[in-house]
mmCIF file with all atom_site columns, C-alpha atoms and ligand atoms in Angstrom:
data_model
loop_
_atom_site.group_PDB
_atom_site.id
_atom_site.type_symbol
_atom_site.label_atom_id
_atom_site.label_alt_id
_atom_site.label_comp_id
_atom_site.label_asym_id
_atom_site.label_entity_id
_atom_site.label_seq_id
_atom_site.pdbx_PDB_ins_code
_atom_site.Cartn_x
_atom_site.Cartn_y
_atom_site.Cartn_z
_atom_site.occupancy
_atom_site.B_iso_or_equiv
_atom_site.pdbx_formal_charge
_atom_site.auth_seq_id
_atom_site.auth_comp_id
_atom_site.auth_asym_id
_atom_site.auth_atom_id
_atom_site.pdbx_PDB_model_num
ATOM   1   C  CA  . MET A 1 1   ? -4.203  12.591  21.731  1.00 76.00 ? 1   MET A CA  1
ATOM   2   C  CA  . ILE A 1 2   ? -0.631  11.887  20.672  1.00 84.00 ? 2   ILE A CA  1
ATOM   3   C  CA  . SER A 1 3   ? 2.372   14.043  21.457  1.00 92.00 ? 3   SER A CA  1
ATOM   4   C  CA  . ALA A 1 4   ? 3.875   16.405  18.876  1.00 93.00 ? 4   ALA A CA  1
ATOM   5   C  CA  . ALA A 1 5   ? 6.986   14.193  18.703  1.00 94.00 ? 5   ALA A CA  1
ATOM   6   C  CA  . LEU A 1 6   ? 4.900   11.096  17.998  1.00 92.00 ? 6   LEU A CA  1
ATOM   7   C  CA  . ALA A 1 7   ? 2.826   13.006  15.427  1.00 93.00 ? 7   ALA A CA  1
ATOM   8   C  CA  . ARG A 1 8   ? 6.080   14.072  13.732  1.00 93.00 ? 8   ARG A CA  1
ATOM   9   C  CA  . ALA A 1 9   ? 7.336   10.470  13.745  1.00 94.00 ? 9   ALA A CA  1
ATOM   10  C  CA  . HIS A 1 10  ? 4.062   9.324   12.158  1.00 92.00 ? 10  HIS A CA  1
ATOM   11  C  CA  . HIS A 1 11  ? 4.356   12.048  9.529   1.00 93.00 ? 11  HIS A CA  1
ATOM   12  C  CA  . LEU A 1 12  ? 7.966   11.104  8.695   1.00 94.00 ? 12  LEU A CA  1
ATOM   13  C  CA  . LEU A 1 13  ? 7.113   7.404   8.487   1.00 93.00 ? 13  LEU A CA  1
ATOM   14  C  CA  . ASN A 1 14  ? 4.178   8.162   6.208   1.00 91.00 ? 14  ASN A CA  1
ATOM   15  C  CA  . GLN A 1 15  ? 6.278   10.450  3.993   1.00 94.00 ? 15  GLN A CA  1
ATOM   16  C  CA  . ASP A 1 16  ? 9.024   7.812   3.839   1.00 95.00 ? 16  ASP A CA  1
ATOM   17  C  CA  . MET A 1 17  ? 6.583   5.193   2.545   1.00 95.00 ? 17  MET A CA  1
ATOM   18  C  CA  . LEU A 1 18  ? 4.837   7.540   0.116   1.00 94.00 ? 18  LEU A CA  1
ATOM   19  C  CA  . GLY A 1 19  ? 8.197   8.737   -1.204  1.00 96.00 ? 19  GLY A CA  1
ATOM   20  C  CA  . TYR A 1 20  ? 9.303   5.148   -1.746  1.00 96.00 ? 20  TYR A CA  1
ATOM   21  C  CA  . LEU A 1 21  ? 6.075   4.360   -3.632  1.00 95.00 ? 21  LEU A CA  1
ATOM   22  C  CA  . ASP A 1 22  ? 6.418   7.514   -5.750  1.00 94.00 ? 22  ASP A CA  1
ATOM   23  C  CA  . THR A 1 23  ? 10.002  6.545   -6.648  1.00 94.00 ? 23  THR A CA  1
ATOM   24  C  CA  . VAL A 1 24  ? 9.078   2.977   -7.620  1.00 95.00 ? 24  VAL A CA  1
ATOM   25  C  CA  . GLU A 1 25  ? 6.135   4.267   -9.641  1.00 94.00 ? 25  GLU A CA  1
ATOM   26  C  CA  . LEU A 1 26  ? 8.344   6.783   -11.459 1.00 93.00 ? 26  LEU A CA  1
ATOM   27  C  CA  . LEU A 1 27  ? 11.140  4.284   -12.151 1.00 93.00 ? 27  LEU A CA  1
ATOM   28  C  CA  . THR A 1 28  ? 8.736   1.692   -13.545 1.00 93.00 ? 28  THR A CA  1
ATOM   29  C  CA  . ASN A 1 29  ? 6.860   4.114   -15.770 1.00 89.00 ? 29  ASN A CA  1
ATOM   30  C  CA  . ASP A 1 30  ? 7.793   2.981   -19.241 1.00 75.00 ? 30  ASP A CA  1
ATOM   31  C  CA  . GLN A 1 31  ? 7.179   6.446   -20.665 1.00 85.00 ? 31  GLN A CA  1
ATOM   32  C  CA  . ASP A 1 32  ? 9.875   8.074   -18.542 1.00 78.00 ? 32  ASP A CA  1
ATOM   33  C  CA  . THR A 1 33  ? 12.311  5.230   -17.900 1.00 87.00 ? 33  THR A CA  1
ATOM   34  C  CA  . ASP A 1 34  ? 14.368  2.942   -20.124 1.00 93.00 ? 34  ASP A CA  1
ATOM   35  C  CA  . GLU A 1 35  ? 13.526  -0.777  -20.290 1.00 93.00 ? 35  GLU A CA  1
ATOM   36  C  CA  . ASN A 1 36  ? 16.609  -1.946  -18.375 1.00 94.00 ? 36  ASN A CA  1
ATOM   37  C  CA  . THR A 1 37  ? 15.808  0.341   -15.445 1.00 93.00 ? 37  THR A CA  1
ATOM   38  C  CA  . VAL A 1 38  ? 12.148  -0.721  -15.410 1.00 93.00 ? 38  VAL A CA  1
ATOM   39  C  CA  . LEU A 1 39  ? 13.205  -4.382  -15.357 1.00 94.00 ? 39  LEU A CA  1
ATOM   40  C  CA  . ALA A 1 40  ? 15.860  -3.887  -12.664 1.00 95.00 ? 40  ALA A CA  1
ATOM   41  C  CA  . VAL A 1 41  ? 13.535  -1.882  -10.411 1.00 95.00 ? 41  VAL A CA  1
ATOM   42  C  CA  . ALA A 1 42  ? 10.674  -4.334  -10.935 1.00 95.00 ? 42  ALA A CA  1
ATOM   43  C  CA  . ARG A 1 43  ? 12.899  -7.307  -10.059 1.00 97.00 ? 43  ARG A CA  1
ATOM   44  C  CA  . THR A 1 44  ? 14.046  -5.759  -6.808  1.00 97.00 ? 44  THR A CA  1
ATOM   45  C  CA  . GLU A 1 45  ? 10.961  -3.835  -5.708  1.00 97.00 ? 45  GLU A CA  1
ATOM   46  C  CA  . VAL A 1 46  ? 8.006   -6.038  -6.717  1.00 97.00 ? 46  VAL A CA  1
ATOM   47  C  CA  . PRO A 1 47  ? 9.063   -8.764  -4.231  1.00 97.00 ? 47  PRO A CA  1
ATOM   48  C  CA  . ARG A 1 48  ? 9.396   -6.082  -1.537  1.00 97.00 ? 48  ARG A CA  1
ATOM   49  C  CA  . LEU A 1 49  ? 5.937   -4.709  -2.330  1.00 97.00 ? 49  LEU A CA  1
ATOM   50  C  CA  . ILE A 1 50  ? 4.426   -8.216  -2.307  1.00 97.00 ? 50  ILE A CA  1
ATOM   51  C  CA  . ALA A 1 51  ? 6.072   -8.922  1.050   1.00 97.00 ? 51  ALA A CA  1
ATOM   52  C  CA  . ALA A 1 52  ? 4.728   -5.652  2.448   1.00 96.00 ? 52  ALA A CA  1
ATOM   53  C  CA  . LEU A 1 53  ? 1.197   -6.410  1.285   1.00 97.00 ? 53  LEU A CA  1
ATOM   54  C  CA  . ARG A 1 54  ? 1.349   -10.040 2.467   1.00 97.00 ? 54  ARG A CA  1
ATOM   55  C  CA  . GLY A 1 55  ? 2.675   -8.947  5.831   1.00 96.00 ? 55  GLY A CA  1
ATOM   56  C  CA  . THR A 1 56  ? -0.071  -6.361  6.163   1.00 96.00 ? 56  THR A CA  1
ATOM   57  C  CA  . LEU A 1 57  ? -2.811  -8.785  5.140   1.00 97.00 ? 57  LEU A CA  1
ATOM   58  C  CA  . SER A 1 58  ? -1.509  -11.542 7.421   1.00 96.00 ? 58  SER A CA  1
ATOM   59  C  CA  . ALA A 1 59  ? -2.158  -9.311  10.433  1.00 96.00 ? 59  ALA A CA  1
ATOM   60  C  CA  . HIS A 1 60  ? -5.823  -9.024  9.439   1.00 97.00 ? 60  HIS A CA  1
ATOM   61  C  CA  . LYS A 1 61  ? -6.961  -12.643 9.696   1.00 97.00 ? 61  LYS A CA  1
ATOM   62  C  CA  . VAL A 1 62  ? -10.386 -13.616 10.967  1.00 97.00 ? 62  VAL A CA  1
ATOM   63  C  CA  . ASP A 1 63  ? -10.775 -15.041 14.464  1.00 96.00 ? 63  ASP A CA  1
ATOM   64  C  CA  . GLY A 1 64  ? -13.270 -17.676 15.589  1.00 96.00 ? 64  GLY A CA  1
ATOM   65  C  CA  . SER A 1 65  ? -16.006 -15.138 16.160  1.00 97.00 ? 65  SER A CA  1
ATOM   66  C  CA  . GLY A 1 66  ? -15.748 -13.508 12.719  1.00 97.00 ? 66  GLY A CA  1
ATOM   67  C  CA  . LEU A 1 67  ? -13.718 -10.491 13.806  1.00 98.00 ? 67  LEU A CA  1
ATOM   68  C  CA  . CYS A 1 68  ? -10.375 -9.286  12.457  1.00 98.00 ? 68  CYS A CA  1
ATOM   69  C  CA  . LEU A 1 69  ? -7.530  -10.240 14.809  1.00 96.00 ? 69  LEU A CA  1
ATOM   70  C  CA  . SER A 1 70  ? -5.859  -6.864  14.255  1.00 96.00 ? 70  SER A CA  1
ATOM   71  C  CA  . CYS A 1 71  ? -8.540  -4.184  14.061  1.00 96.00 ? 71  CYS A CA  1
ATOM   72  C  CA  . ARG A 1 72  ? -11.448 -6.116  15.651  1.00 96.00 ? 72  ARG A CA  1
ATOM   73  C  CA  . SER A 1 73  ? -13.854 -5.132  12.859  1.00 97.00 ? 73  SER A CA  1
ATOM   74  C  CA  . THR A 1 74  ? -16.215 -7.645  11.319  1.00 97.00 ? 74  THR A CA  1
ATOM   75  C  CA  . TRP A 1 75  ? -14.195 -9.613  8.788   1.00 97.00 ? 75  TRP A CA  1
ATOM   76  C  CA  . PRO A 1 76  ? -13.431 -8.792  6.007   1.00 97.00 ? 76  PRO A CA  1
ATOM   77  C  CA  . CYS A 1 77  ? -12.238 -5.689  7.805   1.00 97.00 ? 77  CYS A CA  1
ATOM   78  C  CA  . PRO A 1 78  ? -11.634 -2.325  6.038   1.00 96.00 ? 78  PRO A CA  1
ATOM   79  C  CA  . VAL A 1 79  ? -7.936  -3.172  5.451   1.00 96.00 ? 79  VAL A CA  1
ATOM   80  C  CA  . ILE A 1 80  ? -8.763  -6.457  3.695   1.00 97.00 ? 80  ILE A CA  1
ATOM   81  C  CA  . ASP A 1 81  ? -11.655 -4.853  1.840   1.00 96.00 ? 81  ASP A CA  1
ATOM   82  C  CA  . ARG A 1 82  ? -9.520  -1.955  0.539   1.00 95.00 ? 82  ARG A CA  1
ATOM   83  C  CA  . ALA A 1 83  ? -6.588  -4.188  -0.393  1.00 96.00 ? 83  ALA A CA  1
ATOM   84  C  CA  . HIS A 1 84  ? -8.917  -6.462  -2.364  1.00 96.00 ? 84  HIS A CA  1
ATOM   85  C  CA  . THR A 1 85  ? -10.666 -3.524  -4.025  1.00 95.00 ? 85  THR A CA  1
ATOM   86  C  CA  . TYR A 1 86  ? -7.425  -1.845  -5.103  1.00 94.00 ? 86  TYR A CA  1
ATOM   87  C  CA  . LEU A 1 87  ? -5.806  -5.069  -6.284  1.00 95.00 ? 87  LEU A CA  1
ATOM   88  C  CA  . LYS A 1 88  ? -8.816  -5.762  -8.510  1.00 96.00 ? 88  LYS A CA  1
ATOM   89  C  CA  . ASP A 1 89  ? -9.253  -2.151  -9.658  1.00 94.00 ? 89  ASP A CA  1
ATOM   90  C  CA  . PRO A 1 90  ? -6.112  -0.020  -9.048  1.00 90.00 ? 90  PRO A CA  1
ATOM   91  C  CA  . ASP A 1 91  ? -7.683  3.066   -10.639 1.00 89.00 ? 91  ASP A CA  1
ATOM   92  C  CA  . ARG A 1 92  ? -10.341 3.031   -7.938  1.00 89.00 ? 92  ARG A CA  1
ATOM   93  C  CA  . ILE A 1 93  ? -7.840  4.577   -5.511  1.00 83.00 ? 93  ILE A CA  1
ATOM   94  C  CA  . LEU A 1 94  ? -7.932  7.753   -7.608  1.00 81.00 ? 94  LEU A CA  1
ATOM   95  C  CA  . ASP A 1 95  ? -11.716 7.940   -7.233  1.00 81.00 ? 95  ASP A CA  1
ATOM   96  C  CA  . ASP A 1 96  ? -11.584 7.220   -3.506  1.00 82.00 ? 96  ASP A CA  1
ATOM   97  C  CA  . HIS A 1 97  ? -8.827  9.712   -2.701  1.00 74.00 ? 97  HIS A CA  1
ATOM   98  C  CA  . CYS A 1 98  ? -9.223  12.440  -5.306  1.00 70.00 ? 98  CYS A CA  1
ATOM   99  C  CA  . PRO A 1 99  ? -9.772  15.839  -3.659  1.00 66.00 ? 99  PRO A CA  1
ATOM   100 C  CA  . CYS A 1 100 ? -11.894 16.931  -6.638  1.00 64.00 ? 100 CYS A CA  1
HETATM 101 ZN ZN1 . LIG B 2 .   ? -8.365  -5.757  10.140  1.00 95.53 ? 201 LIG B ZN1 1
#
């Protein structure tokens, strides 16, 4: 059980990241944004997104016994498995997280 303050911090951190992703998605949507903005946002934010994904994946390497160093699941762990799935099929996230 975590404290209310820690729960609030987790919520704010989560909202901060989701808000950032929503903004990048909106600003790189070629239907709503002009080409120069799409290019400028892509040039600055794609490297940041790659770094975030690489950093996340690097924490989930396999150890000598076949377990993830970070979450101790059998490797490939759920983090690696989801990252691979969504990189190969980005629309899959809609199926996996749709409330319908
Ligand atoms: Zn892991």
